[in-house]
Structures are given as structure tokens and as C-alpha cells.
């Protein structure tokens, strides 16, 4: 376990250091790449030490869905990982999934309800990832939060549009139960615009409202024959399956689109008994927005992929779908999304005989749900006008985020929006400037030099997904092997961020800061010289000042201060001494 | 058995520490700190003074430090302290800097066992038998004063700056030159501090001082002149033609 890991680790670290001497002073690239800024290096380094439960706690500090994201996140953190310079990115998502699963299997510690510290009620509309994250963050701050949800179960797209084989329902339920336990009030069956409106919420005394209803409406194909029986949108199809409704897809199914929901719909159709399932995508494989490993899984399930074809019309017989007529495409110049624009080739019409057509072209918000005054009239698709940083709308006290504001995106982006909204609402309710205290300082840091190596190779590390049936003794050995594999994978992390990222010892690392005794300080500037993080500086009076945001509590300045004017808040010299004398002392 | 076992005080970097892999021998006590660069040189001498037979600093192997250069700071501390311990009459082997990582092939306890064996050969720390007025205790006290003294600490803090980048005049000091300068300063500081400690209780003449320090009276006189300039000493009284000096309280 040791030798290879260590040498590679050092090789990578030296590379990172040579690249930029200030490397360790910045946040690690994985954290800056994550829309929710999850402390990746922190939990990976805890996994190194085998502290799996603490690792989950670190994730929960930044977002409430470790197990969900461990399954379906598109992991921008892995794309930014500096380990790519050495060999291959650390399997961050797989590690997250593993620790979250182990915690759930062993029985999660129930979250304690946070007592209300404020009387300002907050309403959150929509119990998807954005809404639930905002509820989670605000509940932690002590606000009485109510979540309104139209459907009978919580989770939004996570629950209804991601099929069971990718994201199990009990996983979603478990993570949501954690949020509920914090004391969040939930009202299901309340549709925005009908059962609840902005006015009714204001009358009930809600001081701030966060609209996160998402984009629930599947986009239309806009070809003739779309009203025929047997055309069912991917979102509706997946939702019906998730609700347990009987959906008959027939023998041959064509899915139109190349995103993750297209793949999900195709795999679901295959698993529901369709003999032949094809995905029709108008660009080529490289341009597919779906995750490569999802595509590979679909192919393994027997889904056929047809590239460079676009539907021209759906041909029906007796009001039912009979075939889909398509055009061949070729790729032209890149468009505004950076992908090459497909251009139809004339007279290339051809037909596929199908029983069901599932358009999966993406989603838009339902315009009738949005209050008229908040609707963005200029946008191409119905969406809401919001400030991109603070997420506030033009109506004071009303915020909106997630898919409704940004167009369909991913879970982790919605989580990021939920976090931003929670900060905004907190600032709004406490009467502060909405733009203060934002993590503007978080800039993308990345030093992946060889972008070609980013092509996703087959993962070397995969978390165990199926549970084998084992005897007690075998199970213990199996669990130990899983633990060791995960720890080994975590050891591949180069730890490029600053130290306190890892919070390996919460009691020690968190909040240990240097304090300067201003009467003793003579302004010699030695502390500023030795500080690795430029956290101590002389002010105009020639007295050292500690910047607590930058100080990581290493204590080197305390050890070097010529006048011994610097002490540490938590671990003073006397405490270290008494610790070290515990057994060694005694004359 | 109890008496022969050398007691080791161990300071350990939090990042080198791994709970699950640690079997700590009973003769060793571990104080975890955020970074091994956190350890003040005075603290180490204090450990030795208070009865530890040896002090071990455990940190992460360069270049892998979570605080970038904490371990190189620890190296500087250890380098100077070994010099000071030599001057004070303590074996420099009593201080050890160990690079360790939880993924090392060798376990931490085997490192400590090895070190304990090494220390067994040195027998027990002479400090344990020493009484407070003995020359050794005076030496240790002087060494502690040197370690907490301004001049040395500034040099230690600035070593990396001076030898690795340039100073305000655009000069870069070669590491050899810096080391010899450091040695000179440590030696002269040690003599001064020793004189200071000796004269704290009663005024002493240059002759007695030169016997106690083991130096020529002329050298001692030069140091005393320097010390008077630094406001560390004063002339107490004159007996016949012999001046007697007394230490002044340093703030």
C-alpha cells in the first residue's frame, strides 16, 4: 500500500509545486470547481485516515445530499483534479458514495432539530435539490422554514426523473429525512400558483420566499405527428414509471435526444420489456451531453445509439405511432454552446418502425406557474428574472433559483443555487447588504496542464454496488477490504489545497488562530516572514495583525516570535507542555 | 526497570498522526500539535529540564507539509538546539527529528522502540540527578534564555528569507556563511546568558566568572562590556581593585 502511493504522491506534489509556488495558498481545484464548493480535500483526507463518518459530516457541512451526489453527480471536481497530471483523477464521487452508503448501512445518527432562533418565517416552494438545500441551510441557521411541494413525495427531479437503477428511492428518502429531522416543516400537495401564491404566503406571515420549482415541462419536438398516441415525453415517462403507473412502451422504442434523461428513458424502457430501444441523436458521440459512463452502461443494457439523425416527422396509423421519419445530419461550424451545429442533409429521409417515441430534448419551466410580474419576457424559454449573484427577483423578499432561473442544469448546480439563496435570505432578513460576505474569493484554481488526459478512462476504482451474501466472518473481511481499497484510493489525493481544508482533527484545526499581544509586539516582522499563508502583517502602527480568514493555525509564528508576543487561541505552549509531560515528566 | 526506562517526550504533527495505526509505548508521551513547526525551541529545552530523557519531533517528510514550510522550520529549530545542547553539556542525540507518515512501511512504534534503545545506551538524563545550583542546571537555564532571546529568534525566523531569497539590499547570504554566523552568535549568546544567570544571585568578579565559564578573563571581560552595553549587567561594587558585576533584570 505504501511505496507506490507515496512515490506517486510526491511526484505529483513536486509537479504541483513547481508549477506554482503559491499552490498551497489557494483553495484546491476540486473545491473551486464544485458549484456547491464542497470541501472535497477535507473528506478525502479523512477517508485516508479511515474516518468515514467524519468524512460524511464534512460533506454535510456544505450540502445535504452525499449519497445522491455520490451516485448521479457529474463530478466537475474530478475534471479539475490535479492528480490528472500524474495519472488519473481521484475517484472523488465513488468515495463519496461509499462513505455515505456505509454511514446509511450502519445507521445514521439522527440530526437534532435546531431550535428556532428567529421569528422570521421562510417559505420555500419546490422540494427539489435547490429548495431542499436552501431549507437545510436556513434550518441550520435557526429559521422556521416551510417547504411547499406539489407532488406527494419530496425530492423533485431527484425522485421522479432519475430511475431507480441509478438512484434508489430509499437513498433519496434517507437524505431528505435528515433535512426533515432538522425541524423543517413540509407541506405536500400544495401547488404554486393554485394552492399557494405569493400573496397568500405573505398573508400567512412569511417574510422571505424562495421559488425553486424547477423546469418540469419536457420540451417538444416540433415536428408533425407529435400528438399521436405513443409519443410520451421523457420527463412524463420517467415520472409515470416512478409513480408506479402502468406504462406500455410496446416492442420498439425511439428516444430522441442525447442527454442524461434520454439515456435514463432508454434504459428504463429497455428494463420495462421493450425489445429494441434506440437513441436518436442529431450530433455525434463526442457532443453528447450525457455522462460517458452512463452511455456505456446503456450500451451494455442493449440500447442502440444512432448518431447524426434528427426526426422530421412521426408517422401514425389509426391515431397511433407507426414509424418515425428521420433526416441524416452532418456537423457544421460550432454554435454558441461550443458544439458543432448539425446541418440536415437533403433527401436523406429514412424511417424507423417504432411503437413509442420518447422525446428527451430537455425541460423548460411551466410558464403558468410563474407569477406574471416575475416572468422574464425577453428570454427564449419561460424563466424568471433574477440577479445571478444574490438570486433576488425584482420583488423584495422573493428569491428564485435552480432550474427555474438558470434553465435545466444538474443537481449539484441546484445545490449551489440553494446555498446562495440561503445566504441571500439570511442577509435579507437580518437587514444586511445582499452582496456582502459572499464567497467572491473563490476563483477557479486549476493546474491541469494536459487536457487530453481528461478523456475519461475506465475508472480503476469502483465502489461496491451490489451486496454479496456472506457469512459473518466473510462479511467482516469484505468490509475491511472495501475500507482499505477506499483508503488507498483516497491516498492518491495530492492534497493541493491549504492545510485546514482537511480538518483532520476538528477540535484542533478548526478555529485555532494566532493572537498577537500588542503590548509585547515590537514590529520586527519575523511573523510575517515565517507565515506560509501571509496571514500576519504589520499594520501602520508597526504592530502585527492576524487576518483570521487566512490564518490556518499552524503556529509557526508563535514558535518564532522573538518577543513571544504571539500565542495560539486553542493550543498554548503551556498546554503542549502539559501534554508532553503526561508520562515523560517527573524528576 | 522503572528507573532504566528512558522517558521520551514526543511532539507530533497532526498530519503525521494516525489513530488506528498508533501503538504508543508506555515510556513515550505524545503531544499532538497542528504542525511540527509550531514547537518553540524553549519548549524542547523545558521538556529536558523537567525530566524527559529525550525529545522527539515527528513531522511530515519534506516536501509534504500541510503548512508548506512548517517542517523546514522545525529543521532549523533542531539544528540550533543541537548546537545549544552541545554547549550546555547535553548529548545532542537526546533530540531527534523524525519524518513519518501514516503510510510508512515501518510502524511508528518501531521507530520509537529503536530510539528508546538508542537512549538506553546514553543512560538517564544527567539533569535528573542535578540539583538546582549545579553547573548543568545553570547551563540549561542559560540555554533556555538563549532560545528565548531576541537576536537568535530573529535569525531563526529569517533564515529562510536570508538564505533563499535576497534581503532589502539585494544580497543573498550563502547558507555556509549564515551557519557560521549562527554558530558564532549561539556561542557568544550562550556565554553571555551563562554569565547573566551566574551573577543573578550574587555579584561576581571576572576571575570567578572566567573559572565558571571556562574562558580567559579577557574574553569574559569583553562579553561583560557587551552585556553592559545591552543593559544586561551593572557594576555592583569594587573590593580593593576587583570590580564585582551583577545581572540586571531583563524585561
Tab-separated table of N, CA, C and O in Angstrom, chain A residues 452-525:
chain	number	residue	atom	x	y	z
A	452	UNK	N	-5.782	16.700	-22.647
A	452	UNK	CA	-6.116	15.471	-23.372
A	452	UNK	C	-6.315	14.307	-22.422
A	452	UNK	O	-7.133	13.432	-22.652
A	453	UNK	N	-5.551	14.332	-21.337
A	453	UNK	CA	-5.638	13.204	-20.413
A	453	UNK	C	-6.966	13.213	-19.679
A	453	UNK	O	-7.246	12.327	-18.897
A	454	UNK	N	-7.789	14.262	-19.914
A	454	UNK	CA	-9.070	14.319	-19.225
A	454	UNK	C	-10.073	13.336	-19.811
A	454	UNK	O	-11.106	13.115	-19.220
A	455	UNK	N	-9.801	12.816	-21.002
A	455	UNK	CA	-10.737	11.864	-21.571
A	455	UNK	C	-10.949	10.770	-20.535
A	455	UNK	O	-10.009	10.197	-20.008
A	456	UNK	N	-12.203	10.545	-20.232
A	456	UNK	CA	-12.495	9.688	-19.095
A	456	UNK	C	-12.094	8.243	-19.383
A	456	UNK	O	-12.735	7.573	-20.176
A	457	UNK	N	-11.016	7.843	-18.774
A	457	UNK	CA	-10.632	6.443	-18.901
A	457	UNK	C	-11.558	5.616	-18.013
A	457	UNK	O	-12.275	6.145	-17.190
A	458	UNK	N	-11.451	4.324	-18.201
A	458	UNK	CA	-12.258	3.478	-17.330
A	458	UNK	C	-11.741	3.619	-15.913
A	458	UNK	O	-10.536	3.578	-15.673
A	459	UNK	N	-12.642	3.811	-15.003
A	459	UNK	CA	-12.243	4.045	-13.628
A	459	UNK	C	-11.533	2.825	-13.055
A	459	UNK	O	-11.969	1.709	-13.251
A	460	UNK	N	-10.451	3.115	-12.349
A	460	UNK	CA	-9.777	1.997	-11.710
A	460	UNK	C	-10.466	1.634	-10.412
A	460	UNK	O	-10.437	0.520	-9.948
A	461	UNK	N	-11.068	2.634	-9.797
A	461	UNK	CA	-11.718	2.372	-8.522
A	461	UNK	C	-13.226	2.459	-8.698
A	461	UNK	O	-13.737	3.433	-9.228
A	462	UNK	N	-13.922	1.443	-8.298
A	462	UNK	CA	-15.379	1.471	-8.334
A	462	UNK	C	-15.885	1.092	-6.954
A	462	UNK	O	-15.402	0.141	-6.341
A	463	UNK	N	-16.834	1.825	-6.440
A	463	UNK	CA	-17.347	1.427	-5.135
A	463	UNK	C	-18.202	0.177	-5.291
A	463	UNK	O	-18.780	-0.063	-6.349
A	464	UNK	N	-18.258	-0.646	-4.288
A	464	UNK	CA	-19.090	-1.837	-4.383
A	464	UNK	C	-20.551	-1.425	-4.479
A	464	UNK	O	-21.018	-0.616	-3.691
A	465	UNK	N	-21.270	-1.937	-5.471
A	465	UNK	CA	-22.666	-1.521	-5.603
A	465	UNK	C	-23.609	-2.627	-5.134
A	465	UNK	O	-24.587	-2.364	-4.465
A	466	UNK	N	-23.287	-3.883	-5.482
A	466	UNK	CA	-24.165	-4.966	-5.062
A	466	UNK	C	-23.613	-5.588	-3.783
A	466	UNK	O	-22.413	-5.723	-3.618
A	467	UNK	N	-24.523	-5.922	-2.893
A	467	UNK	CA	-24.075	-6.525	-1.641
A	467	UNK	C	-24.056	-8.047	-1.791
A	467	UNK	O	-25.084	-8.656	-2.053
A	468	UNK	N	-22.892	-8.662	-1.660
A	468	UNK	CA	-22.867	-10.120	-1.740
A	468	UNK	C	-23.423	-10.731	-0.448
A	468	UNK	O	-23.407	-10.099	0.603
A	469	UNK	N	-23.907	-11.973	-0.580
A	469	UNK	CA	-24.381	-12.665	0.620
A	469	UNK	C	-23.202	-13.389	1.251
A	469	UNK	O	-22.564	-14.215	0.617
A	470	UNK	N	-22.898	-13.046	2.475
A	470	UNK	CA	-21.694	-13.584	3.098
A	470	UNK	C	-21.989	-13.991	4.524
A	470	UNK	O	-22.952	-13.520	5.130
A	471	UNK	N	-21.137	-14.865	5.026
A	471	UNK	CA	-21.242	-15.198	6.439
A	471	UNK	C	-20.645	-14.044	7.238
A	471	UNK	O	-20.033	-13.148	6.682
A	472	UNK	N	-20.813	-14.108	8.545
A	472	UNK	CA	-20.344	-13.003	9.376
A	472	UNK	C	-18.860	-12.776	9.197
A	472	UNK	O	-18.381	-11.668	9.034
A	473	UNK	N	-18.104	-13.908	9.216
A	473	UNK	CA	-16.652	-13.772	9.149
A	473	UNK	C	-16.227	-13.199	7.805
A	473	UNK	O	-15.421	-12.285	7.729
A	474	UNK	N	-16.842	-13.740	6.746
A	474	UNK	CA	-16.532	-13.241	5.404
A	474	UNK	C	-16.909	-11.774	5.287
A	474	UNK	O	-16.186	-10.991	4.690
A	475	UNK	N	-18.034	-11.415	5.869
A	475	UNK	CA	-18.512	-10.036	5.749
A	475	UNK	C	-17.528	-9.077	6.384
A	475	UNK	O	-17.250	-8.010	5.844
A	476	UNK	N	-16.984	-9.478	7.523
A	476	UNK	CA	-16.020	-8.602	8.190
A	476	UNK	C	-14.808	-8.395	7.295
A	476	UNK	O	-14.311	-7.274	7.148
A	477	UNK	N	-14.352	-9.488	6.679
A	477	UNK	CA	-13.181	-9.376	5.805
A	477	UNK	C	-13.516	-8.535	4.574
A	477	UNK	O	-12.730	-7.719	4.125
A	478	UNK	N	-14.720	-8.746	4.068
A	478	UNK	CA	-15.163	-7.996	2.889
A	478	UNK	C	-15.203	-6.502	3.190
A	478	UNK	O	-14.693	-5.674	2.442
A	479	UNK	N	-15.759	-6.174	4.352
A	479	UNK	CA	-15.856	-4.773	4.736
A	479	UNK	C	-14.470	-4.170	4.890
A	479	UNK	O	-14.215	-3.042	4.475
A	480	UNK	N	-13.577	-4.937	5.471
A	480	UNK	CA	-12.217	-4.443	5.670
A	480	UNK	C	-11.550	-4.182	4.328
A	480	UNK	O	-10.858	-3.178	4.133
A	481	UNK	N	-11.806	-5.090	3.357
A	481	UNK	CA	-11.185	-4.897	2.047
A	481	UNK	C	-11.762	-3.659	1.370
A	481	UNK	O	-11.038	-2.914	0.712
A	482	UNK	N	-13.051	-3.430	1.551
A	482	UNK	CA	-13.653	-2.221	0.983
A	482	UNK	C	-13.016	-0.982	1.598
A	482	UNK	O	-12.644	-0.040	0.907
A	483	UNK	N	-12.860	-1.026	2.895
A	483	UNK	CA	-12.268	0.120	3.597
A	483	UNK	C	-10.860	0.397	3.098
A	483	UNK	O	-10.487	1.525	2.828
A	484	UNK	N	-10.082	-0.678	2.973
A	484	UNK	CA	-8.691	-0.487	2.562
A	484	UNK	C	-8.606	0.035	1.139
A	484	UNK	O	-7.793	0.900	0.841
A	485	UNK	N	-9.483	-0.481	0.271
A	485	UNK	CA	-9.466	-0.011	-1.115
A	485	UNK	C	-9.787	1.478	-1.170
A	485	UNK	O	-9.151	2.232	-1.896
A	486	UNK	N	-10.783	1.862	-0.382
A	486	UNK	CA	-11.171	3.274	-0.380
A	486	UNK	C	-10.049	4.137	0.176
A	486	UNK	O	-9.739	5.199	-0.353
A	487	UNK	N	-9.406	3.665	1.247
A	487	UNK	CA	-8.327	4.448	1.840
A	487	UNK	C	-7.183	4.584	0.848
A	487	UNK	O	-6.558	5.634	0.735
A	488	UNK	N	-6.934	3.520	0.112
A	488	UNK	CA	-5.853	3.560	-0.867
A	488	UNK	C	-6.169	4.556	-1.973
A	488	UNK	O	-5.320	5.340	-2.387
A	489	UNK	N	-7.430	4.528	-2.411
A	489	UNK	CA	-7.823	5.476	-3.452
A	489	UNK	C	-7.685	6.905	-2.929
A	489	UNK	O	-7.199	7.789	-3.628
A	490	UNK	N	-8.089	7.112	-1.673
A	490	UNK	CA	-8.024	8.463	-1.115
A	490	UNK	C	-6.578	8.925	-0.983
A	490	UNK	O	-6.288	10.111	-1.084
A	491	UNK	N	-5.665	7.994	-0.800
A	491	UNK	CA	-4.254	8.368	-0.663
A	491	UNK	C	-3.683	8.899	-1.971
A	491	UNK	O	-2.606	9.475	-1.983
A	492	UNK	N	-4.419	8.699	-3.064
A	492	UNK	CA	-3.929	9.251	-4.319
A	492	UNK	C	-4.105	10.763	-4.363
A	492	UNK	O	-3.524	11.435	-5.201
A	493	UNK	N	-4.895	11.290	-3.451
A	493	UNK	CA	-5.116	12.741	-3.409
A	493	UNK	C	-3.807	13.433	-3.089
A	493	UNK	O	-3.075	13.027	-2.192
A	494	UNK	N	-3.503	14.489	-3.850
A	494	UNK	CA	-2.239	15.186	-3.658
A	494	UNK	C	-2.327	16.225	-2.549
A	494	UNK	O	-1.328	16.776	-2.135
A	495	UNK	N	-3.527	16.495	-2.100
A	495	UNK	CA	-3.683	17.499	-1.047
A	495	UNK	C	-3.183	18.851	-1.489
A	495	UNK	O	-2.354	19.455	-0.819
A	496	UNK	N	-3.651	19.328	-2.650
A	496	UNK	CA	-3.066	20.571	-3.176
A	496	UNK	C	-3.561	21.805	-2.446
A	496	UNK	O	-2.945	22.846	-2.551
A	497	UNK	N	-4.651	21.702	-1.728
A	497	UNK	CA	-5.165	22.891	-1.058
A	497	UNK	C	-4.410	23.194	0.214
A	497	UNK	O	-3.508	22.466	0.591
A	498	UNK	N	-4.792	24.267	0.883
A	498	UNK	CA	-4.125	24.585	2.144
A	498	UNK	C	-4.513	23.578	3.207
A	498	UNK	O	-5.445	22.813	3.059
A	499	UNK	N	-3.791	23.624	4.312
A	499	UNK	CA	-3.911	22.574	5.290
A	499	UNK	C	-5.287	22.445	5.893
A	499	UNK	O	-5.845	21.394	5.950
A	500	UNK	N	-5.843	23.512	6.358
A	500	UNK	CA	-7.025	23.370	7.203
A	500	UNK	C	-8.212	22.849	6.413
A	500	UNK	O	-9.261	22.597	6.969
A	501	UNK	N	-8.050	22.685	5.113
A	501	UNK	CA	-9.081	22.056	4.319
A	501	UNK	C	-9.493	20.724	4.908
A	501	UNK	O	-10.630	20.325	4.857
A	502	UNK	N	-8.528	19.984	5.418
A	502	UNK	CA	-8.826	18.600	5.733
A	502	UNK	C	-9.526	18.468	7.076
A	502	UNK	O	-10.272	17.545	7.284
A	503	UNK	N	-9.335	19.383	7.960
A	503	UNK	CA	-9.998	19.352	9.265
A	503	UNK	C	-9.856	17.990	9.914
A	503	UNK	O	-10.791	17.464	10.480
A	504	UNK	N	-8.660	17.422	9.802
A	504	UNK	CA	-8.447	16.061	10.270
A	504	UNK	C	-8.788	15.940	11.744
A	504	UNK	O	-9.242	14.902	12.199
A	505	UNK	N	-8.568	16.970	12.478
A	505	UNK	CA	-8.946	16.938	13.864
A	505	UNK	C	-9.746	18.171	14.164
A	505	UNK	O	-9.203	19.247	14.365
A	506	UNK	N	-11.046	17.973	14.179
A	506	UNK	CA	-11.913	19.128	14.268
A	506	UNK	C	-11.581	19.964	15.497
A	506	UNK	O	-11.597	21.174	15.456
A	507	UNK	N	-11.254	19.268	16.592
A	507	UNK	CA	-11.023	20.017	17.821
A	507	UNK	C	-9.787	20.893	17.706
A	507	UNK	O	-9.721	21.971	18.269
A	508	UNK	N	-8.786	20.408	16.976
A	508	UNK	CA	-7.542	21.164	16.914
A	508	UNK	C	-7.537	22.167	15.778
A	508	UNK	O	-7.193	23.319	15.951
A	509	UNK	N	-7.904	21.671	14.578
A	509	UNK	CA	-7.683	22.506	13.402
A	509	UNK	C	-8.645	23.648	13.331
A	509	UNK	O	-8.302	24.746	12.963
A	510	UNK	N	-9.896	23.367	13.671
A	510	UNK	CA	-10.878	24.388	13.404
A	510	UNK	C	-10.766	25.468	14.454
A	510	UNK	O	-10.875	25.226	15.642
A	511	UNK	N	-10.539	26.638	13.964
A	511	UNK	CA	-10.602	27.771	14.857
A	511	UNK	C	-9.367	28.023	15.684
A	511	UNK	O	-9.377	28.930	16.492
A	512	UNK	N	-8.282	27.240	15.506
A	512	UNK	CA	-7.073	27.628	16.212
A	512	UNK	C	-6.452	28.765	15.428
A	512	UNK	O	-6.136	28.625	14.254
A	513	UNK	N	-6.317	29.904	16.074
A	513	UNK	CA	-5.795	31.089	15.391
A	513	UNK	C	-4.719	31.712	16.268
A	513	UNK	O	-4.716	31.548	17.483
A	514	UNK	N	-3.856	32.448	15.591
A	514	UNK	CA	-2.821	33.151	16.336
A	514	UNK	C	-3.415	34.443	16.903
A	514	UNK	O	-4.261	35.077	16.284
A	515	UNK	N	-2.984	34.810	18.114
A	515	UNK	CA	-3.358	36.115	18.666
A	515	UNK	C	-2.071	36.863	18.992
A	515	UNK	O	-1.124	36.270	19.513
A	516	UNK	N	-2.081	38.154	18.715
A	516	UNK	CA	-0.905	38.969	18.984
A	516	UNK	C	-1.159	39.786	20.243
A	516	UNK	O	-2.201	40.430	20.378
A	517	UNK	N	-0.208	39.721	21.169
A	517	UNK	CA	-0.259	40.594	22.333
A	517	UNK	C	0.368	41.920	21.898
A	517	UNK	O	1.584	42.033	21.734
A	518	UNK	N	-0.479	42.928	21.696
A	518	UNK	CA	0.014	44.160	21.068
A	518	UNK	C	1.000	44.915	21.948
A	518	UNK	O	1.804	45.693	21.459
A	519	UNK	N	0.928	44.685	23.269
A	519	UNK	CA	1.874	45.383	24.144
A	519	UNK	C	3.277	44.824	23.988
A	519	UNK	O	4.265	45.531	24.168
A	520	UNK	N	3.350	43.524	23.677
A	520	UNK	CA	4.672	42.898	23.582
A	520	UNK	C	5.276	43.057	22.194
A	520	UNK	O	6.476	43.012	22.028
A	521	UNK	N	4.421	43.215	21.184
A	521	UNK	CA	4.913	43.232	19.806
A	521	UNK	C	5.812	44.434	19.575
A	521	UNK	O	5.491	45.549	19.978
A	522	UNK	N	6.968	44.185	18.932
A	522	UNK	CA	7.870	45.296	18.657
A	522	UNK	C	7.974	45.556	17.158
A	522	UNK	O	8.774	46.349	16.710
A	523	UNK	N	7.179	44.827	16.379
A	523	UNK	CA	7.150	45.102	14.946
A	523	UNK	C	8.371	44.647	14.190
A	523	UNK	O	8.806	45.294	13.245
A	524	UNK	N	8.938	43.514	14.569
A	524	UNK	CA	10.155	43.050	13.898
A	524	UNK	C	9.835	42.353	12.579
A	524	UNK	O	10.706	42.137	11.766
A	525	UNK	N	8.580	41.987	12.379
A	525	UNK	CA	8.125	41.415	11.106
A	525	UNK	C	8.553	39.962	10.875
A	525	UNK	O	8.395	39.438	9.783
